[in-house]
Amino acid sequence: MPTVPPAPTAADAVDVTALLERGRTLSTPVLRTAVGRLAPPMDTVASYHFGWIDAAGNPAEGDGGKAVRPALAVLSAEVTGAAPETGIPGAVAVELVHNFSLLHDDLMDGDEQRRHRDTVWKVHGPAQAILVGDALMALANELLLELGTVEAGRATRRLTTATRALIDGQAQDISYENRDRVSVEECLEMEGNKTGALLACASSIGAVLGGADDATADALESYGYHLGLAFQAVDDLLGIWGDPVSTGKQTWSDLRQRKKSLPVVAALAAGGPASAKLGEILAADARSSDFASFSEEEFAARAALIEQAGGREWTAEEARRQHRIALDALDTVSMPERVREQFVALADFVVVRKR
Amino acid sequence: MPTVPPAPTAADAVDVTALLERGRTLSTPVLRTAVGRLAPPMDTVASYHFGWIDAAGNPAEGDGGKAVRPALAVLSAEVTGAAPETGIPGAVAVELVHNFSLLHDDLMDGDEQRRHRDTVWKVHGPAQAILVGDALMALANELLLELGTVEAGRATRRLTTATRALIDGQAQDISYENRDRVSVEECLEMEGNKTGALLACASSIGAVLGGADDATADALESYGYHLGLAFQAVDDLLGIWGDPVSTGKQTWSDLRQRKKSLPVVAALAAGGPASAKLGEILAADARSSDFASFSEEEFAARAALIEQAGGREWTAEEARRQHRIALDALDTVSMPERVREQFVALADFVVVRKR
């Protein structure tokens, strides 16, 4: 398993579960109220997407995900000495933008399942997936701007930049699907856009709302951006070698989707016999019409080749490297020691998680 | 033809063509630069949508539409005594939001043609239509917010409200398609969201950027909102009785699409024999499988029934009524007389246009 043990730090004393729970508890009621502003049937469709109701409209206890973003947004408010509550509108706006992108990406990618449930376009149709995604993006900006402060304007500008990066990343992801080869640099740029940019915004938006200057906000964004790249590297490891019981995905999930994730791209770029063999096999797979019926053993053989070519270890090292850059960025910001320890603990959590 | 001659006013002396041309000339270069910020291939797809290139990527001289919105945005800057140029970022942001909605609506509605050209989803696929629409919405907010002023924050907030209204209107439009009957009030609410809200924003955004207070901005929004409803009433008349040579659409265009537009809805609500007959025929049409092969005469008969039931005259009167409300709203705002005359002339233009 891709455990990447970080060096023991003071952050080990931080209760990450409680930190994540705080972000979730503070932001969810505000998020639900915001979503309640949507005109019918968009409110219902959005509530289904967030897991608050099932497809029949009955209340549900959805898997809200890890909630790293709200925890970061609330925590970042404390950098400036503001109350964690100052970060709530930022946490909610970031969650709205994140979910806008999930709704649209699932439709564009044809993904039928998310968090063990049918996706919105599958249940409510493509038009509702488009409409509700649009509405969530607009609602995110509305929520922030109606605060009416200079800080809210600055926060919204940063959120908009992150939103554009998310869209750029999805555009890259789609264009890479149609290509035989993707370089490691292209893959990292795409993952930086798809995952780094919004975690960057989450890590700084509370501070911006609390009145932090641009240098502080930029440094917190750098922490979040590299945390995002570490997060994504771990995700790419879990996408191949993750335990289906923990991840909720199929075995060899990313291989089944022929995803050009970091371990694959790094293995192909590594050179050597295993790398060359992998290249031949994946090129044949791309043309194969009975790929869908491949056996467990066939996927396992591909995973073994990726590992032999060094793709697994390269990606694990990349997660550690990005984790270090994130912590270095944190060192440039002055903040209460307790807040710093919590940022470090969240970074540690992201690289050792199993789902 | 649905001419709605307004009473002669001082505005008759205004050269509307020059006013529209000014808005277009000031905003188009900034719009093109903004679109150039999009990552490939989204910049190309957007350039195709705006008519600047053809499907093969060669430069084209597209029909940019009437450009009422940019003309209003630039003019509204002059309400406060600011230069028309002050309104340019607002004009561009409004155009970006308008085009975001066209890209997504064409896909949701399955419309294959816009302004005599294949729509983006038809040429570049649904994913690009979604992505580029998303990018244009985000870019609109980015452009305004990077001005970095308090006024820009207020303008963006109003734009976001208009964006949400656009989305609500499209949601209503889709839900009405599946219903047998739509009330006149529902139809007006939908058209207010789809057309009124963004014209409201266009009519006030330059003034907001020029430092106008909220009361002034609200009154200008009211002018634009009711102008939008007048515009839409005329559009609904042209959608049935418009000259195909002028409109660029098929004869009886809205009838062919079974659109529940104002003349239809008003005719159905009117009561009396023609109204009842129309109701029976349209109910049968809704169930008909060979509707697509209906003759010119069959559509002409439906149009005649709508007219007999009073739907045509009701809609023409509604256009005049909304035009009056728009001008009344204008009267509450203090502004240079020359600017007022131009607002009046644009309102007159909207209700007498033939396309």
XYZ file of C-alpha atoms in Angstrom:
710
model
C 0.000 0.000 0.000
C 1.198 3.514 -0.801
C 1.906 4.637 2.718
C 4.199 7.633 2.729
C 5.151 7.991 6.389
C 5.923 11.614 7.148
C 8.564 12.446 9.719
C 6.997 12.771 13.162
C 6.081 16.390 13.903
C 4.260 18.308 16.588
C 1.323 17.944 14.237
C 0.991 14.313 15.338
C -0.753 15.661 18.410
C -3.487 17.253 16.259
C -6.815 15.430 16.040
C -7.344 15.554 12.261
C -10.721 13.860 12.490
C -11.941 16.635 14.783
C -10.480 19.262 12.439
C -12.274 17.792 9.430
C -15.442 17.451 11.483
C -15.238 21.128 12.489
C -15.038 22.252 8.865
C -17.955 20.031 7.954
C -20.101 21.080 10.937
C -19.524 24.787 10.391
C -20.060 24.782 6.626
C -22.787 22.213 5.956
C -25.775 24.174 7.375
C -24.720 27.269 5.388
C -24.220 25.140 2.285
C -27.683 23.629 2.677
C -29.282 27.052 3.085
C -27.430 28.316 0.003
C -28.535 25.343 -2.093
C -32.092 25.946 -0.852
C -32.012 29.235 -2.786
C -32.017 27.400 -6.105
C -35.311 27.403 -7.975
C -37.076 24.022 -8.324
C -36.205 21.481 -9.571
C -32.560 22.562 -9.265
C -32.705 22.573 -5.451
C -33.807 18.936 -5.473
C -31.219 17.903 -8.058
C -28.456 19.623 -6.082
C -29.641 17.992 -2.841
C -29.419 14.628 -4.563
C -25.917 15.446 -5.778
C -24.779 16.389 -2.255
C -26.227 13.134 -0.921
C -28.866 14.794 1.272
C -31.727 13.013 -0.474
C -31.968 9.853 -2.552
C -33.202 9.604 -6.140
C -36.796 9.282 -4.898
C -36.453 12.472 -2.854
C -36.286 10.825 0.581
C -33.771 12.132 3.145
C -30.439 10.310 2.968
C -27.253 10.229 4.944
C -24.804 10.749 2.133
C -21.067 10.250 2.148
C -20.004 13.880 2.044
C -16.423 12.999 1.238
C -13.355 13.805 3.322
C -14.213 17.530 3.614
C -10.558 18.621 3.443
C -11.477 21.850 1.649
C -13.914 23.242 4.238
C -11.481 22.323 7.022
C -8.719 24.269 5.254
C -10.924 27.296 4.543
C -12.065 27.568 8.153
C -8.545 27.002 9.470
C -7.065 29.622 7.155
C -9.277 32.307 8.705
C -7.359 31.728 11.939
C -4.050 32.658 10.286
C -4.923 36.330 10.692
C -6.316 35.867 14.184
C -9.914 35.951 12.940
C -12.502 33.495 14.242
C -12.845 30.247 12.260
C -16.406 31.358 11.404
C -14.934 34.126 9.220
C -13.894 31.401 6.786
C -17.354 29.831 6.463
C -18.566 31.730 3.372
C -15.242 30.857 1.744
C -15.597 27.191 2.689
C -19.099 27.088 1.241
C -18.111 28.939 -1.953
C -15.207 26.535 -2.534
C -17.487 23.535 -1.984
C -19.996 24.974 -4.462
C -17.298 25.413 -7.112
C -15.921 21.928 -6.431
C -19.365 20.438 -6.913
C -20.052 22.514 -10.036
C -16.996 20.837 -11.537
C -18.042 17.349 -10.408
C -21.488 17.756 -11.998
C -20.091 18.920 -15.328
C -17.065 16.598 -15.390
C -19.174 13.503 -14.666
C -21.373 14.397 -17.633
C -18.460 15.159 -19.991
C -16.620 12.010 -18.921
C -19.738 9.834 -19.044
C -19.098 8.702 -15.445
C -22.173 6.918 -14.132
C -21.148 6.548 -10.500
C -19.780 8.862 -7.804
C -19.478 7.982 -4.119
C -21.356 4.700 -4.717
C -24.378 6.476 -6.224
C -25.616 7.168 -9.732
C -24.417 10.544 -10.967
C -26.820 13.432 -11.519
C -26.884 13.248 -15.325
C -27.690 9.530 -15.012
C -30.608 10.130 -12.618
C -31.928 13.561 -13.622
C -30.618 13.875 -17.195
C -27.836 15.886 -18.863
C -29.749 19.196 -18.910
C -30.141 19.197 -15.113
C -26.459 18.339 -14.651
C -25.522 21.343 -16.809
C -28.041 23.715 -15.208
C -27.297 22.822 -11.601
C -23.542 22.972 -12.223
C -23.978 26.445 -13.712
C -26.145 27.501 -10.784
C -23.630 26.276 -8.185
C -20.799 28.220 -9.851
C -22.855 31.421 -9.918
C -24.106 30.847 -6.357
C -20.524 30.578 -5.085
C -19.727 34.073 -6.369
C -23.053 35.444 -5.171
C -22.537 34.172 -1.609
C -19.142 35.792 -1.324
C -20.021 39.071 -3.028
C -23.114 39.674 -0.949
C -20.812 40.008 2.057
C -20.201 43.380 0.400
C -16.658 43.838 1.737
C -13.386 44.603 -0.050
C -12.063 41.295 1.322
C -14.978 39.417 -0.246
C -14.156 40.994 -3.612
C -10.546 39.820 -3.297
C -11.671 36.349 -2.227
C -14.050 36.099 -5.171
C -11.319 37.124 -7.580
C -9.098 34.307 -6.277
C -11.994 31.866 -6.455
C -12.620 32.871 -10.067
C -8.980 32.237 -10.937
C -9.252 28.791 -9.352
C -12.483 28.112 -11.235
C -10.821 28.935 -14.539
C -7.928 26.625 -13.644
C -10.401 23.803 -12.890
C -11.936 24.294 -16.328
C -8.498 24.407 -17.984
C -7.597 21.165 -16.216
C -10.721 19.429 -17.438
C -10.030 20.676 -20.979
C -6.512 19.213 -20.734
C -7.816 15.959 -19.289
C -10.204 15.566 -22.229
C -7.553 16.415 -24.838
C -5.023 14.008 -23.267
C -7.507 11.140 -23.581
C -7.208 11.316 -27.343
C -3.407 11.268 -27.340
C -1.045 8.311 -27.244
C 1.531 9.941 -25.032
C 1.340 12.545 -22.277
C 4.497 13.879 -20.636
C 5.006 13.897 -16.877
C 5.049 17.715 -16.992
C 1.696 17.824 -18.827
C 0.205 15.404 -16.332
C 1.414 17.490 -13.374
C 0.093 20.694 -14.981
C -3.298 19.093 -15.519
C -3.422 17.779 -11.944
C -2.324 21.174 -10.648
C -5.282 22.732 -12.443
C -7.805 20.042 -11.529
C -6.814 19.546 -7.893
C -4.149 22.058 -6.879
C -5.907 25.296 -7.777
C -9.025 24.768 -5.684
C -7.103 23.420 -2.673
C -4.924 26.536 -3.039
C -8.036 28.691 -2.894
C -9.439 26.725 0.062
C -6.180 27.186 1.975
C -6.158 30.951 1.557
C -9.786 32.078 1.260
C -10.473 32.242 4.991
C -7.318 34.296 5.487
C -8.337 36.655 2.669
C -11.777 37.079 4.251
C -9.987 37.747 7.542
C -7.987 40.565 5.941
C -4.658 38.840 5.124
C -2.396 40.688 2.673
C -1.618 39.309 -0.789
C 1.786 37.893 0.190
C 0.210 35.838 2.980
C -2.614 34.705 0.689
C -0.111 33.748 -2.036
C 1.974 31.683 0.390
C -1.123 29.885 1.685
C -2.159 29.267 -1.917
C 1.258 27.749 -2.571
C 0.779 25.425 0.439
C -2.624 24.377 -0.899
C -1.476 23.995 -4.488
C 1.357 21.626 -3.603
C -0.840 19.851 -1.071
C -3.207 19.324 -3.994
C -0.452 17.804 -6.095
C 0.508 15.518 -3.194
C -3.167 14.616 -2.753
C -3.465 13.817 -6.443
C -0.289 11.704 -6.510
C -1.707 9.642 -3.634
C -5.021 9.469 -5.478
C -3.257 8.148 -8.555
C -1.550 5.462 -6.429
C -4.890 4.509 -4.874
C -6.460 4.470 -8.346
C -4.229 1.511 -9.219
C -3.156 -0.162 -5.964
C -5.879 1.049 -3.593
C -7.925 -1.391 -1.567
C -11.438 -1.486 -3.106
C -12.925 -1.828 0.382
C -11.345 1.496 1.406
C -11.634 3.426 -1.855
C -15.110 2.267 -2.843
C -13.790 1.832 -6.389
C -13.152 -1.297 -8.441
C -9.746 -2.959 -8.348
C -7.265 -1.383 -10.787
C -9.870 1.348 -11.274
C -7.691 3.822 -13.224
C -6.263 1.049 -15.415
C -9.756 -0.070 -16.360
C -10.435 3.522 -17.460
C -7.104 3.640 -19.391
C -6.340 6.783 -17.369
C -2.990 8.413 -18.110
C -2.316 8.996 -14.417
C 1.068 9.822 -12.884
C 2.301 6.244 -12.257
C 1.518 5.289 -15.868
C 3.013 8.431 -17.377
C 6.122 8.201 -15.178
C 6.568 4.499 -16.017
C 6.295 5.225 -19.738
C 8.820 8.059 -19.444
C 11.291 5.997 -17.403
C 12.823 4.007 -20.266
C 14.189 0.460 -19.872
C 12.661 -2.917 -20.763
C 9.615 -2.820 -18.438
C 8.788 0.711 -19.640
C 9.049 -0.337 -23.312
C 6.956 -3.475 -22.718
C 4.314 -1.380 -20.924
C 4.265 1.074 -23.837
C 3.567 -1.751 -26.304
C 0.831 -3.254 -24.164
C -0.954 0.045 -23.504
C -0.791 0.983 -27.203
C -2.441 -2.353 -28.037
C -5.001 -1.812 -25.246
C -5.927 1.575 -26.732
C -6.910 -0.194 -29.971
C -8.511 -3.196 -28.251
C -12.236 -3.681 -28.619
C -12.604 -6.339 -25.884
C -10.754 -4.296 -23.238
C -13.878 -4.222 -21.091
C -13.746 -8.003 -20.623
C -10.107 -8.166 -19.484
C -9.508 -10.355 -16.431
C -8.156 -9.354 -13.026
C -4.864 -11.050 -13.966
C -4.468 -8.926 -17.094
C -4.856 -5.697 -15.099
C -2.564 -7.058 -12.382
C 0.103 -7.715 -15.025
C -0.108 -4.097 -16.215
C 0.138 -2.823 -12.635
C 3.209 -5.012 -12.086
C 4.884 -3.586 -15.192
C 4.167 -0.022 -14.051
C 5.773 -0.890 -10.721
C 8.785 -2.580 -12.365
C 9.332 0.463 -14.586
C 9.434 2.604 -11.435
C 6.096 4.400 -11.860
C 4.831 3.478 -8.416
C 7.922 4.564 -6.503
C 8.289 7.732 -8.616
C 4.730 8.761 -7.757
C 5.164 8.000 -4.060
C 8.336 10.110 -4.050
C 6.464 12.868 -5.908
C 3.804 12.841 -3.168
C 6.540 13.235 -0.540
C 8.226 15.983 -2.583
C 5.025 17.999 -3.009
C 4.235 17.475 0.677
C 7.620 19.014 1.561
C 7.109 22.012 -0.783
C 3.702 22.608 0.799
C 5.214 22.650 4.295
C 8.052 24.930 3.138
C 5.492 27.432 1.829
C 3.795 27.371 5.221
C 7.094 28.336 6.889
C 7.061 31.714 5.125
C 3.776 32.761 6.794
C 3.531 34.052 10.325
C 0.579 32.505 12.159
C -0.310 31.139 15.591
C 1.667 27.937 16.271
C -1.513 25.950 16.942
C -2.859 26.907 13.492
C 0.425 25.940 11.803
C 0.354 22.511 13.486
C -3.143 21.955 12.147
C -2.096 22.870 8.582
C 0.817 20.423 8.917
C -1.454 17.710 10.281
C -3.867 18.123 7.364
C -0.957 17.841 4.935
C 0.237 14.667 6.690
C -3.295 13.259 6.578
C -3.574 13.863 2.848
C -0.459 11.852 2.006
C -1.126 8.893 4.333
C -4.835 8.439 3.638
C -6.100 5.146 2.240
C -9.178 6.507 0.459
C -46.146 42.771 -39.286
C -45.883 43.455 -35.588
C -44.905 47.080 -35.809
C -45.575 48.894 -32.573
C -45.099 52.541 -33.531
C -44.011 54.519 -30.494
C -45.126 58.094 -30.104
C -42.610 60.468 -31.676
C -40.101 61.694 -29.109
C -36.931 63.733 -29.055
C -35.248 60.351 -29.290
C -36.223 60.178 -32.959
C -33.253 62.434 -33.622
C -30.858 59.807 -32.181
C -28.876 57.709 -34.646
C -29.481 54.249 -33.146
C -27.276 52.543 -35.714
C -24.369 54.714 -34.621
C -25.151 54.017 -30.969
C -25.152 50.246 -31.542
C -21.987 50.563 -33.593
C -20.251 52.489 -30.809
C -21.011 49.751 -28.273
C -19.767 47.109 -30.693
C -16.607 49.017 -31.650
C -15.638 49.763 -28.066
C -16.306 46.289 -26.692
C -15.300 43.838 -29.428
C -11.489 44.282 -29.206
C -11.624 43.836 -25.418
C -13.903 40.819 -25.824
C -11.481 39.254 -28.318
C -8.509 39.822 -26.012
C -10.450 38.303 -23.114
C -11.421 35.226 -25.142
C -7.761 34.908 -26.169
C -6.963 34.132 -22.527
C -8.747 30.790 -22.752
C -6.497 27.748 -22.957
C -6.559 25.801 -26.247
C -8.761 24.438 -27.675
C -11.312 26.560 -25.785
C -10.068 29.807 -27.378
C -10.726 28.355 -30.839
C -14.120 26.983 -29.901
C -15.144 30.334 -28.409
C -13.885 32.194 -31.501
C -16.034 29.912 -33.628
C -19.032 30.592 -31.398
C -18.556 34.371 -31.671
C -18.335 34.049 -35.465
C -14.708 35.237 -35.724
C -13.586 32.026 -37.402
C -15.374 29.297 -39.338
C -15.476 25.594 -38.450
C -12.197 25.027 -40.321
C -10.487 27.766 -38.299
C -10.355 30.398 -41.076
C -11.152 34.027 -40.257
C -14.822 34.855 -40.761
C -17.012 37.926 -40.682
C -19.694 36.682 -38.369
C -23.068 38.188 -37.669
C -22.424 39.500 -34.186
C -26.101 40.135 -33.544
C -27.745 43.468 -32.774
C -25.324 44.329 -29.935
C -28.000 46.046 -27.853
C -26.354 44.935 -24.605
C -22.904 46.487 -25.210
C -24.561 49.707 -26.408
C -26.581 49.877 -23.178
C -23.603 49.101 -20.940
C -21.435 51.793 -22.533
C -24.292 54.311 -22.499
C -25.102 53.642 -18.845
C -21.592 54.708 -17.837
C -22.513 58.180 -19.091
C -25.422 58.429 -16.617
C -22.949 59.360 -13.882
C -20.938 61.658 -16.129
C -18.201 59.035 -16.618
C -16.690 58.396 -20.056
C -18.392 55.685 -22.134
C -15.146 53.710 -21.893
C -15.836 53.178 -18.182
C -18.605 50.822 -19.199
C -16.465 48.612 -21.446
C -15.507 45.921 -18.903
C -19.199 45.728 -18.006
C -20.213 45.448 -21.664
C -17.717 42.644 -22.193
C -18.687 40.806 -19.003
C -22.370 40.936 -19.962
C -21.580 39.624 -23.458
C -19.544 36.781 -21.950
C -22.439 35.781 -19.681
C -24.924 36.058 -22.551
C -22.773 33.760 -24.670
C -22.211 31.322 -21.804
C -25.990 30.909 -21.723
C -26.284 30.519 -25.507
C -23.636 27.755 -25.528
C -25.306 25.794 -22.743
C -28.906 26.445 -23.820
C -28.241 25.340 -27.415
C -26.855 22.060 -26.080
C -29.693 21.495 -23.591
C -32.321 22.387 -26.184
C -30.644 20.354 -28.943
C -30.616 23.441 -31.211
C -28.393 22.787 -34.211
C -28.346 26.288 -35.729
C -27.723 29.788 -34.399
C -27.293 32.867 -36.585
C -27.276 30.701 -39.747
C -24.382 28.547 -38.489
C -24.052 25.153 -36.827
C -23.983 25.492 -33.037
C -20.834 24.721 -31.041
C -21.993 21.368 -29.654
C -22.807 20.312 -33.226
C -19.346 21.280 -34.559
C -17.049 20.733 -31.587
C -19.080 18.288 -29.468
C -21.071 18.597 -26.228
C -18.027 18.578 -23.921
C -16.563 21.695 -25.582
C -19.925 23.457 -25.416
C -20.074 22.783 -21.666
C -16.413 23.690 -21.029
C -16.372 26.898 -23.051
C -19.686 28.022 -21.560
C -18.261 27.454 -18.076
C -15.088 29.323 -19.014
C -16.989 32.332 -20.380
C -19.041 32.635 -17.190
C -15.915 32.515 -15.017
C -14.053 34.901 -17.335
C -16.843 37.485 -17.016
C -16.379 37.627 -13.247
C -12.597 37.568 -13.544
C -12.542 40.547 -15.955
C -14.644 42.691 -13.659
C -12.965 41.694 -10.403
C -9.461 42.294 -11.655
C -10.387 45.978 -11.907
C -9.927 45.699 -8.146
C -12.347 48.487 -7.235
C -15.310 48.571 -4.880
C -17.476 49.470 -7.898
C -16.289 46.361 -9.734
C -17.298 44.217 -6.747
C -20.786 45.749 -6.814
C -21.017 45.288 -10.581
C -19.974 41.647 -10.287
C -22.567 41.028 -7.613
C -25.284 42.376 -9.901
C -23.947 40.326 -12.802
C -24.041 37.200 -10.642
C -27.670 37.862 -9.743
C -28.471 38.221 -13.451
C -26.565 35.011 -14.227
C -28.604 33.102 -11.667
C -31.799 34.531 -13.164
C -30.704 33.363 -16.637
C -30.201 29.864 -15.269
C -33.562 29.945 -13.462
C -35.207 31.024 -16.717
C -33.673 28.159 -18.644
C -34.773 25.724 -15.910
C -38.324 27.082 -16.219
C -38.203 26.906 -20.016
C -37.218 23.228 -19.851
C -39.851 22.351 -17.261
C -42.595 24.156 -19.224
C -41.822 22.074 -22.319
C -43.108 18.998 -20.523
C -46.328 20.641 -19.423
C -49.612 20.957 -21.297
C -50.435 24.420 -20.033
C -48.334 27.383 -18.971
C -49.956 30.516 -17.546
C -49.270 33.991 -18.926
C -47.684 34.896 -15.576
C -45.333 31.897 -15.735
C -44.380 32.775 -19.290
C -43.631 36.394 -18.341
C -41.602 35.279 -15.314
C -39.556 32.932 -17.495
C -38.964 35.621 -20.126
C -38.045 38.109 -17.401
C -35.384 35.681 -16.210
C -34.137 34.678 -19.651
C -34.129 38.135 -21.279
C -34.996 40.819 -18.739
C -32.373 40.113 -16.099
C -29.322 40.434 -18.347
C -30.661 43.515 -20.172
C -31.260 44.959 -16.695
C -27.644 44.293 -15.828
C -26.424 45.730 -19.143
C -28.427 48.912 -18.568
C -26.934 49.540 -15.132
C -23.456 47.994 -15.127
C -21.699 50.968 -16.723
C -23.340 53.299 -14.227
C -22.277 51.045 -11.334
C -18.703 51.031 -12.643
C -18.957 54.815 -12.876
C -19.895 55.052 -9.207
C -23.707 55.304 -9.354
C -25.555 54.658 -6.087
C -27.843 51.650 -5.599
C -31.069 53.600 -6.213
C -29.797 54.790 -9.595
C -28.593 51.308 -10.494
C -31.920 49.778 -9.437
C -33.891 52.247 -11.588
C -31.654 51.550 -14.600
C -32.113 47.832 -13.964
C -35.859 48.343 -13.980
C -35.583 50.128 -17.357
C -33.531 47.223 -18.732
C -35.736 44.530 -17.236
C -38.915 45.902 -18.797
C -37.078 46.662 -22.021
C -36.142 42.977 -21.991
C -39.769 41.963 -21.613
C -40.738 44.301 -24.490
C -37.864 42.852 -26.541
C -39.053 39.318 -25.813
C -42.692 40.082 -26.647
C -41.529 41.405 -30.036
C -39.319 38.340 -30.414
C -42.300 36.103 -29.752
C -44.290 37.968 -32.424
C -41.404 37.612 -34.895
C -41.086 33.936 -33.965
C -44.550 33.367 -35.476
C -45.244 36.191 -37.923
C -41.706 37.383 -38.678
C -40.439 37.611 -42.246
C -37.936 34.736 -42.761
C -35.796 37.034 -44.912
C -35.383 39.468 -42.003
C -35.260 37.030 -39.097
C -33.102 34.367 -40.727
C -35.457 31.778 -39.239
C -37.973 29.453 -40.898
C -41.561 30.582 -41.356
C -43.689 29.936 -38.235
C -40.435 29.121 -36.474
C -41.765 29.020 -32.886
C -44.837 27.021 -33.956
C -42.618 24.417 -35.579
C -40.813 24.099 -32.247
C -44.136 23.906 -30.361
C -42.852 26.786 -28.238
C -45.205 28.027 -25.518
C -44.446 31.656 -26.337
C -46.515 34.668 -25.239
C -48.937 34.794 -28.207
C -49.725 31.097 -27.779
C -50.084 31.258 -24.010
C -52.182 34.435 -24.181
C -54.423 32.922 -26.884
C -54.962 29.788 -24.821
C -55.790 31.859 -21.743
C -58.193 34.160 -23.622
C -61.203 31.840 -23.699
C -63.808 31.835 -26.477
C -64.229 29.517 -29.489
C -60.915 30.252 -31.267
C -59.038 29.758 -27.995
C -60.796 26.455 -27.318
C -60.189 25.237 -30.867
C -56.500 26.193 -30.614
C -56.235 24.297 -27.316
C -57.615 21.130 -28.942
C -55.311 21.405 -31.943
C -52.167 22.060 -29.900
C -52.992 19.180 -27.542
C -53.278 16.890 -30.568
C -50.033 18.329 -32.017
C -48.215 17.528 -28.767
C -49.105 13.856 -29.240
C -48.533 13.854 -33.003
C -45.686 11.809 -34.407
C -45.741 13.320 -37.931
C -45.639 16.931 -36.690
C -42.317 17.484 -38.470
C -43.938 16.947 -41.871
C -46.765 19.462 -41.362
C -47.353 21.781 -44.341
C -47.063 25.570 -44.475
C -50.866 25.729 -44.528
C -51.200 23.742 -41.328
C -48.889 26.143 -39.478
C -50.622 29.140 -41.064
C -53.954 27.824 -39.754
C -52.552 27.630 -36.214
C -51.146 31.169 -36.507
C -54.542 32.400 -37.694
C -56.283 30.805 -34.700
C -53.781 32.412 -32.301
C -54.560 35.762 -33.931
C -58.331 35.189 -33.803
C -58.117 34.301 -30.126
C -56.350 37.619 -29.530
C -52.857 36.298 -28.817
C -51.173 38.489 -31.411
C -52.763 41.753 -30.321
C -52.319 40.914 -26.618
C -48.581 40.379 -27.145
C -48.203 43.572 -29.202
C -49.983 45.490 -26.430
C -47.736 43.805 -23.858
C -44.678 45.027 -25.810
C -46.072 48.574 -25.726
C -46.907 48.258 -22.014
C -43.422 47.029 -21.061
C -41.889 49.755 -23.262
C -43.850 52.364 -21.292
C -42.813 50.908 -17.917
C -39.193 50.970 -19.070
C -39.406 54.650 -20.010
C -41.178 55.470 -16.723
C -38.294 53.880 -14.796
C -35.880 56.072 -16.733
C -37.758 59.174 -15.608
C -36.793 58.529 -11.984
C -33.062 58.812 -12.740
C -31.256 62.092 -13.151
C -28.875 61.994 -16.115
C -27.685 64.225 -18.989
C -30.571 64.828 -21.404
C -28.540 63.530 -24.339
C -28.011 60.211 -22.516
C -31.703 59.930 -21.696
C -32.639 60.461 -25.346
C -30.304 57.645 -26.324
C -31.843 55.270 -23.771
C -35.293 56.166 -25.138
C -34.138 55.664 -28.725
C -32.768 52.199 -27.881
C -36.081 51.286 -26.263
C -37.964 52.489 -29.359
C -35.602 50.497 -31.572
C -36.217 47.317 -29.605
C -39.978 47.404 -30.075
C -40.017 48.347 -33.770
C -37.248 46.014 -34.976
C -38.013 43.396 -37.609
C -35.344 40.874 -36.628
